[in-house]
Amino acid sequence: MSNFEEGFKLLEEKFGNGKDNVIALATIACEPDANGISRPVVRGVDAYYEDGVFYVSTHGRSNKMMQIAKNPVVSVAS
């Protein structure tokens, strides 16, 4: 089994099988801070994991959605 396949197996074991999960979702703020530096924004979200995808329910105009629209690179942690 490759490292990639092993990683997906671990994700499925930890988050799959219909479990309700709270994960940390990190995005990058749309506007830089006072020093001109883009800063990370981390928040806990309720997520459902299936087939390699985390599904999160949120308002389409929430800060996290605007941040993801501007920069789709995100990070998750448990």
PDB file of N, CA and C in Angstrom:
ATOM      1  N   MET A   1       0.853  -1.176   0.000  1.00  0.00           N
ATOM      2  CA  MET A   1       0.000   0.000   0.000  1.00  0.00           C
ATOM      3  C   MET A   1       0.903   1.245   0.000  1.00  0.00           C
ATOM      4  N   SER A   2       0.597   2.205  -0.862  1.00  0.00           N
ATOM      5  CA  SER A   2       1.398   3.429  -0.957  1.00  0.00           C
ATOM      6  C   SER A   2       1.107   4.353   0.238  1.00  0.00           C
ATOM      7  N   ASN A   3       1.970   5.330   0.454  1.00  0.00           N
ATOM      8  CA  ASN A   3       1.741   6.312   1.521  1.00  0.00           C
ATOM      9  C   ASN A   3       0.423   7.049   1.309  1.00  0.00           C
ATOM     10  N   PHE A   4       0.111   7.372   0.051  1.00  0.00           N
ATOM     11  CA  PHE A   4      -1.134   8.053  -0.294  1.00  0.00           C
ATOM     12  C   PHE A   4      -2.338   7.205   0.118  1.00  0.00           C
ATOM     13  N   GLU A   5      -2.308   5.928  -0.249  1.00  0.00           N
ATOM     14  CA  GLU A   5      -3.414   5.023   0.088  1.00  0.00           C
ATOM     15  C   GLU A   5      -3.526   4.837   1.600  1.00  0.00           C
ATOM     16  N   GLU A   6      -2.382   4.738   2.266  1.00  0.00           N
ATOM     17  CA  GLU A   6      -2.380   4.592   3.722  1.00  0.00           C
ATOM     18  C   GLU A   6      -2.986   5.830   4.385  1.00  0.00           C
ATOM     19  N   GLY A   7      -2.671   7.007   3.848  1.00  0.00           N
ATOM     20  CA  GLY A   7      -3.238   8.244   4.382  1.00  0.00           C
ATOM     21  C   GLY A   7      -4.750   8.275   4.267  1.00  0.00           C
ATOM     22  N   PHE A   8      -5.278   7.871   3.116  1.00  0.00           N
ATOM     23  CA  PHE A   8      -6.731   7.839   2.941  1.00  0.00           C
ATOM     24  C   PHE A   8      -7.374   6.804   3.850  1.00  0.00           C
ATOM     25  N   LYS A   9      -6.692   5.694   4.068  1.00  0.00           N
ATOM     26  CA  LYS A   9      -7.209   4.668   4.974  1.00  0.00           C
ATOM     27  C   LYS A   9      -7.314   5.228   6.391  1.00  0.00           C
ATOM     28  N   LEU A  10      -6.288   5.945   6.828  1.00  0.00           N
ATOM     29  CA  LEU A  10      -6.309   6.542   8.165  1.00  0.00           C
ATOM     30  C   LEU A  10      -7.413   7.590   8.299  1.00  0.00           C
ATOM     31  N   LEU A  11      -7.599   8.415   7.257  1.00  0.00           N
ATOM     32  CA  LEU A  11      -8.681   9.401   7.279  1.00  0.00           C
ATOM     33  C   LEU A  11     -10.039   8.718   7.409  1.00  0.00           C
ATOM     34  N   GLU A  12     -10.232   7.651   6.656  1.00  0.00           N
ATOM     35  CA  GLU A  12     -11.509   6.925   6.694  1.00  0.00           C
ATOM     36  C   GLU A  12     -11.754   6.326   8.078  1.00  0.00           C
ATOM     37  N   GLU A  13     -10.710   5.751   8.678  1.00  0.00           N
ATOM     38  CA  GLU A  13     -10.858   5.157  10.010  1.00  0.00           C
ATOM     39  C   GLU A  13     -11.202   6.211  11.057  1.00  0.00           C
ATOM     40  N   LYS A  14     -10.548   7.360  10.988  1.00  0.00           N
ATOM     41  CA  LYS A  14     -10.747   8.400  12.007  1.00  0.00           C
ATOM     42  C   LYS A  14     -12.036   9.188  11.806  1.00  0.00           C
ATOM     43  N   PHE A  15     -12.360   9.531  10.560  1.00  0.00           N
ATOM     44  CA  PHE A  15     -13.464  10.451  10.302  1.00  0.00           C
ATOM     45  C   PHE A  15     -14.665   9.828   9.600  1.00  0.00           C
ATOM     46  N   GLY A  16     -14.514   8.659   8.994  1.00  0.00           N
ATOM     47  CA  GLY A  16     -15.562   8.078   8.159  1.00  0.00           C
ATOM     48  C   GLY A  16     -16.649   7.350   8.926  1.00  0.00           C
ATOM     49  N   ASN A  17     -17.387   6.521   8.205  1.00  0.00           N
ATOM     50  CA  ASN A  17     -18.467   5.697   8.755  1.00  0.00           C
ATOM     51  C   ASN A  17     -19.597   6.520   9.363  1.00  0.00           C
ATOM     52  N   GLY A  18     -19.930   7.640   8.728  1.00  0.00           N
ATOM     53  CA  GLY A  18     -21.068   8.435   9.166  1.00  0.00           C
ATOM     54  C   GLY A  18     -20.855   9.219  10.448  1.00  0.00           C
ATOM     55  N   LYS A  19     -19.604   9.366  10.882  1.00  0.00           N
ATOM     56  CA  LYS A  19     -19.327  10.101  12.117  1.00  0.00           C
ATOM     57  C   LYS A  19     -19.513  11.603  11.912  1.00  0.00           C
ATOM     58  N   ASP A  20     -19.988  12.245  12.956  1.00  0.00           N
ATOM     59  CA  ASP A  20     -20.057  13.700  12.999  1.00  0.00           C
ATOM     60  C   ASP A  20     -18.737  14.161  13.602  1.00  0.00           C
ATOM     61  N   ASN A  21     -18.001  15.018  12.906  1.00  0.00           N
ATOM     62  CA  ASN A  21     -16.662  15.412  13.333  1.00  0.00           C
ATOM     63  C   ASN A  21     -16.555  16.912  13.523  1.00  0.00           C
ATOM     64  N   VAL A  22     -15.796  17.320  14.520  1.00  0.00           N
ATOM     65  CA  VAL A  22     -15.400  18.720  14.646  1.00  0.00           C
ATOM     66  C   VAL A  22     -13.931  18.773  14.264  1.00  0.00           C
ATOM     67  N   ILE A  23     -13.627  19.560  13.235  1.00  0.00           N
ATOM     68  CA  ILE A  23     -12.251  19.695  12.768  1.00  0.00           C
ATOM     69  C   ILE A  23     -11.859  21.166  12.798  1.00  0.00           C
ATOM     70  N   ALA A  24     -10.560  21.409  12.817  1.00  0.00           N
ATOM     71  CA  ALA A  24     -10.053  22.777  12.695  1.00  0.00           C
ATOM     72  C   ALA A  24      -9.849  23.048  11.210  1.00  0.00           C
ATOM     73  N   LEU A  25     -10.438  24.118  10.716  1.00  0.00           N
ATOM     74  CA  LEU A  25     -10.319  24.518   9.317  1.00  0.00           C
ATOM     75  C   LEU A  25      -9.538  25.821   9.259  1.00  0.00           C
ATOM     76  N   ALA A  26      -8.413  25.815   8.556  1.00  0.00           N
ATOM     77  CA  ALA A  26      -7.573  27.010   8.441  1.00  0.00           C
ATOM     78  C   ALA A  26      -7.636  27.561   7.026  1.00  0.00           C
ATOM     79  N   THR A  27      -7.850  28.865   6.932  1.00  0.00           N
ATOM     80  CA  THR A  27      -7.853  29.589   5.661  1.00  0.00           C
ATOM     81  C   THR A  27      -6.919  30.788   5.818  1.00  0.00           C
ATOM     82  N   ILE A  28      -6.796  31.580   4.774  1.00  0.00           N
ATOM     83  CA  ILE A  28      -5.999  32.803   4.825  1.00  0.00           C
ATOM     84  C   ILE A  28      -6.948  33.996   4.758  1.00  0.00           C
ATOM     85  N   ALA A  29      -6.766  34.959   5.661  1.00  0.00           N
ATOM     86  CA  ALA A  29      -7.613  36.153   5.697  1.00  0.00           C
ATOM     87  C   ALA A  29      -7.582  36.865   4.344  1.00  0.00           C
ATOM     88  N   CYS A  30      -8.709  37.437   3.956  1.00  0.00           N
ATOM     89  CA  CYS A  30      -8.792  38.149   2.671  1.00  0.00           C
ATOM     90  C   CYS A  30      -7.950  39.416   2.667  1.00  0.00           C
ATOM     91  N   GLU A  31      -7.886  40.086   3.790  1.00  0.00           N
ATOM     92  CA  GLU A  31      -7.138  41.342   3.888  1.00  0.00           C
ATOM     93  C   GLU A  31      -5.910  41.133   4.764  1.00  0.00           C
ATOM     94  N   PRO A  32      -4.767  41.670   4.366  1.00  0.00           N
ATOM     95  CA  PRO A  32      -3.572  41.562   5.215  1.00  0.00           C
ATOM     96  C   PRO A  32      -3.736  42.376   6.501  1.00  0.00           C
ATOM     97  N   ASP A  33      -2.916  42.049   7.500  1.00  0.00           N
ATOM     98  CA  ASP A  33      -2.975  42.797   8.755  1.00  0.00           C
ATOM     99  C   ASP A  33      -2.321  44.171   8.598  1.00  0.00           C
ATOM    100  N   ALA A  34      -2.184  44.908   9.683  1.00  0.00           N
ATOM    101  CA  ALA A  34      -1.638  46.272   9.643  1.00  0.00           C
ATOM    102  C   ALA A  34      -0.213  46.317   9.104  1.00  0.00           C
ATOM    103  N   ASN A  35       0.509  45.202   9.211  1.00  0.00           N
ATOM    104  CA  ASN A  35       1.883  45.130   8.705  1.00  0.00           C
ATOM    105  C   ASN A  35       1.953  44.634   7.263  1.00  0.00           C
ATOM    106  N   GLY A  36       0.789  44.424   6.645  1.00  0.00           N
ATOM    107  CA  GLY A  36       0.757  43.960   5.263  1.00  0.00           C
ATOM    108  C   GLY A  36       0.950  42.467   5.095  1.00  0.00           C
ATOM    109  N   ILE A  37       0.851  41.717   6.189  1.00  0.00           N
ATOM    110  CA  ILE A  37       1.070  40.269   6.153  1.00  0.00           C
ATOM    111  C   ILE A  37      -0.275  39.549   6.147  1.00  0.00           C
ATOM    112  N   SER A  38      -0.432  38.609   5.227  1.00  0.00           N
ATOM    113  CA  SER A  38      -1.635  37.773   5.214  1.00  0.00           C
ATOM    114  C   SER A  38      -1.555  36.824   6.399  1.00  0.00           C
ATOM    115  N   ARG A  39      -2.643  36.688   7.128  1.00  0.00           N
ATOM    116  CA  ARG A  39      -2.615  35.869   8.328  1.00  0.00           C
ATOM    117  C   ARG A  39      -3.560  34.684   8.207  1.00  0.00           C
ATOM    118  N   PRO A  40      -3.205  33.576   8.864  1.00  0.00           N
ATOM    119  CA  PRO A  40      -4.112  32.432   8.871  1.00  0.00           C
ATOM    120  C   PRO A  40      -5.293  32.692   9.805  1.00  0.00           C
ATOM    121  N   VAL A  41      -6.411  32.087   9.469  1.00  0.00           N
ATOM    122  CA  VAL A  41      -7.606  32.155  10.303  1.00  0.00           C
ATOM    123  C   VAL A  41      -8.044  30.712  10.531  1.00  0.00           C
ATOM    124  N   VAL A  42      -8.144  30.311  11.792  1.00  0.00           N
ATOM    125  CA  VAL A  42      -8.498  28.931  12.134  1.00  0.00           C
ATOM    126  C   VAL A  42      -9.766  28.946  12.966  1.00  0.00           C
ATOM    127  N   ARG A  43     -10.682  28.040  12.634  1.00  0.00           N
ATOM    128  CA  ARG A  43     -11.910  27.908  13.396  1.00  0.00           C
ATOM    129  C   ARG A  43     -12.341  26.452  13.395  1.00  0.00           C
ATOM    130  N   GLY A  44     -13.087  26.074  14.447  1.00  0.00           N
ATOM    131  CA  GLY A  44     -13.661  24.735  14.507  1.00  0.00           C
ATOM    132  C   GLY A  44     -14.931  24.693  13.679  1.00  0.00           C
ATOM    133  N   VAL A  45     -15.083  23.632  12.892  1.00  0.00           N
ATOM    134  CA  VAL A  45     -16.287  23.460  12.080  1.00  0.00           C
ATOM    135  C   VAL A  45     -16.797  22.035  12.232  1.00  0.00           C
ATOM    136  N   ASP A  46     -18.086  21.865  12.069  1.00  0.00           N
ATOM    137  CA  ASP A  46     -18.704  20.545  12.069  1.00  0.00           C
ATOM    138  C   ASP A  46     -18.574  19.986  10.662  1.00  0.00           C
ATOM    139  N   ALA A  47     -18.017  18.790  10.523  1.00  0.00           N
ATOM    140  CA  ALA A  47     -17.743  18.244   9.193  1.00  0.00           C
ATOM    141  C   ALA A  47     -18.177  16.788   9.089  1.00  0.00           C
ATOM    142  N   TYR A  48     -18.553  16.414   7.883  1.00  0.00           N
ATOM    143  CA  TYR A  48     -18.877  15.032   7.528  1.00  0.00           C
ATOM    144  C   TYR A  48     -17.857  14.608   6.483  1.00  0.00           C
ATOM    145  N   TYR A  49     -17.239  13.439   6.658  1.00  0.00           N
ATOM    146  CA  TYR A  49     -16.200  12.959   5.745  1.00  0.00           C
ATOM    147  C   TYR A  49     -16.717  11.764   4.958  1.00  0.00           C
ATOM    148  N   GLU A  50     -16.556  11.813   3.629  1.00  0.00           N
ATOM    149  CA  GLU A  50     -16.957  10.692   2.775  1.00  0.00           C
ATOM    150  C   GLU A  50     -16.111  10.689   1.513  1.00  0.00           C
ATOM    151  N   ASP A  51     -15.524   9.544   1.193  1.00  0.00           N
ATOM    152  CA  ASP A  51     -14.762   9.345  -0.047  1.00  0.00           C
ATOM    153  C   ASP A  51     -13.700  10.424  -0.283  1.00  0.00           C
ATOM    154  N   GLY A  52     -12.943  10.758   0.765  1.00  0.00           N
ATOM    155  CA  GLY A  52     -11.841  11.697   0.612  1.00  0.00           C
ATOM    156  C   GLY A  52     -12.218  13.162   0.644  1.00  0.00           C
ATOM    157  N   VAL A  53     -13.465  13.466   1.005  1.00  0.00           N
ATOM    158  CA  VAL A  53     -13.931  14.856   1.012  1.00  0.00           C
ATOM    159  C   VAL A  53     -14.569  15.174   2.365  1.00  0.00           C
ATOM    160  N   PHE A  54     -14.211  16.339   2.934  1.00  0.00           N
ATOM    161  CA  PHE A  54     -14.898  16.854   4.116  1.00  0.00           C
ATOM    162  C   PHE A  54     -16.007  17.784   3.643  1.00  0.00           C
ATOM    163  N   TYR A  55     -17.220  17.555   4.127  1.00  0.00           N
ATOM    164  CA  TYR A  55     -18.361  18.415   3.816  1.00  0.00           C
ATOM    165  C   TYR A  55     -18.676  19.253   5.050  1.00  0.00           C
ATOM    166  N   VAL A  56     -18.770  20.561   4.865  1.00  0.00           N
ATOM    167  CA  VAL A  56     -19.050  21.493   5.950  1.00  0.00           C
ATOM    168  C   VAL A  56     -20.245  22.340   5.545  1.00  0.00           C
ATOM    169  N   SER A  57     -21.201  22.471   6.436  1.00  0.00           N
ATOM    170  CA  SER A  57     -22.370  23.305   6.172  1.00  0.00           C
ATOM    171  C   SER A  57     -22.117  24.698   6.738  1.00  0.00           C
ATOM    172  N   THR A  58     -22.270  25.713   5.903  1.00  0.00           N
ATOM    173  CA  THR A  58     -22.055  27.095   6.332  1.00  0.00           C
ATOM    174  C   THR A  58     -22.797  28.037   5.394  1.00  0.00           C
ATOM    175  N   HIS A  59     -22.904  29.273   5.774  1.00  0.00           N
ATOM    176  CA  HIS A  59     -23.545  30.284   4.933  1.00  0.00           C
ATOM    177  C   HIS A  59     -22.618  30.622   3.772  1.00  0.00           C
ATOM    178  N   GLY A  60     -23.162  30.782   2.599  1.00  0.00           N
ATOM    179  CA  GLY A  60     -22.372  31.062   1.405  1.00  0.00           C
ATOM    180  C   GLY A  60     -21.597  32.366   1.441  1.00  0.00           C
ATOM    181  N   ARG A  61     -21.995  33.282   2.301  1.00  0.00           N
ATOM    182  CA  ARG A  61     -21.298  34.571   2.404  1.00  0.00           C
ATOM    183  C   ARG A  61     -20.516  34.704   3.709  1.00  0.00           C
ATOM    184  N   SER A  62     -20.258  33.571   4.348  1.00  0.00           N
ATOM    185  CA  SER A  62     -19.465  33.615   5.579  1.00  0.00           C
ATOM    186  C   SER A  62     -18.023  33.995   5.253  1.00  0.00           C
ATOM    187  N   ASN A  63     -17.298  34.455   6.262  1.00  0.00           N
ATOM    188  CA  ASN A  63     -15.896  34.815   6.047  1.00  0.00           C
ATOM    189  C   ASN A  63     -15.101  33.647   5.485  1.00  0.00           C
ATOM    190  N   LYS A  64     -15.349  32.445   6.004  1.00  0.00           N
ATOM    191  CA  LYS A  64     -14.576  31.290   5.518  1.00  0.00           C
ATOM    192  C   LYS A  64     -14.817  31.032   4.036  1.00  0.00           C
ATOM    193  N   MET A  65     -16.051  31.218   3.574  1.00  0.00           N
ATOM    194  CA  MET A  65     -16.343  31.001   2.155  1.00  0.00           C
ATOM    195  C   MET A  65     -15.702  32.080   1.288  1.00  0.00           C
ATOM    196  N   MET A  66     -15.708  33.317   1.751  1.00  0.00           N
ATOM    197  CA  MET A  66     -15.056  34.388   0.992  1.00  0.00           C
ATOM    198  C   MET A  66     -13.546  34.152   0.936  1.00  0.00           C
ATOM    199  N   GLN A  67     -12.972  33.672   2.039  1.00  0.00           N
ATOM    200  CA  GLN A  67     -11.540  33.387   2.069  1.00  0.00           C
ATOM    201  C   GLN A  67     -11.189  32.228   1.139  1.00  0.00           C
ATOM    202  N   ILE A  68     -12.001  31.184   1.129  1.00  0.00           N
ATOM    203  CA  ILE A  68     -11.750  30.033   0.255  1.00  0.00           C
ATOM    204  C   ILE A  68     -11.920  30.426  -1.208  1.00  0.00           C
ATOM    205  N   ALA A  69     -12.890  31.289  -1.505  1.00  0.00           N
ATOM    206  CA  ALA A  69     -13.078  31.746  -2.886  1.00  0.00           C
ATOM    207  C   ALA A  69     -11.848  32.505  -3.375  1.00  0.00           C
ATOM    208  N   LYS A  70     -11.243  33.283  -2.491  1.00  0.00           N
ATOM    209  CA  LYS A  70     -10.068  34.069  -2.859  1.00  0.00           C
ATOM    210  C   LYS A  70      -8.807  33.214  -2.913  1.00  0.00           C
ATOM    211  N   ASN A  71      -8.696  32.238  -2.010  1.00  0.00           N
ATOM    212  CA  ASN A  71      -7.525  31.364  -1.943  1.00  0.00           C
ATOM    213  C   ASN A  71      -8.003  29.981  -1.507  1.00  0.00           C
ATOM    214  N   PRO A  72      -8.172  29.033  -2.449  1.00  0.00           N
ATOM    215  CA  PRO A  72      -8.747  27.731  -2.124  1.00  0.00           C
ATOM    216  C   PRO A  72      -7.823  26.783  -1.354  1.00  0.00           C
ATOM    217  N   VAL A  73      -6.625  27.229  -1.015  1.00  0.00           N
ATOM    218  CA  VAL A  73      -5.720  26.380  -0.242  1.00  0.00           C
ATOM    219  C   VAL A  73      -6.138  26.449   1.226  1.00  0.00           C
ATOM    220  N   VAL A  74      -6.541  25.310   1.780  1.00  0.00           N
ATOM    221  CA  VAL A  74      -6.955  25.234   3.180  1.00  0.00           C
ATOM    222  C   VAL A  74      -6.195  24.112   3.867  1.00  0.00           C
ATOM    223  N   SER A  75      -6.280  24.095   5.170  1.00  0.00           N
ATOM    224  CA  SER A  75      -5.679  23.034   5.960  1.00  0.00           C
ATOM    225  C   SER A  75      -6.695  22.589   6.991  1.00  0.00           C
ATOM    226  N   VAL A  76      -6.694  21.293   7.314  1.00  0.00           N
ATOM    227  CA  VAL A  76      -7.583  20.773   8.346  1.00  0.00           C
ATOM    228  C   VAL A  76      -6.764  19.997   9.367  1.00  0.00           C
ATOM    229  N   ALA A  77      -7.277  19.961  10.581  1.00  0.00           N
ATOM    230  CA  ALA A  77      -6.660  19.184  11.657  1.00  0.00           C
ATOM    231  C   ALA A  77      -7.765  18.735  12.593  1.00  0.00           C
ATOM    232  N   SER A  78      -7.480  17.695  13.345  1.00  0.00           N
ATOM    233  CA  SER A  78      -8.481  17.226  14.314  1.00  0.00           C
ATOM    234  C   SER A  78      -8.035  17.530  15.715  1.00  0.00           C
TER     235      SER A  78
END
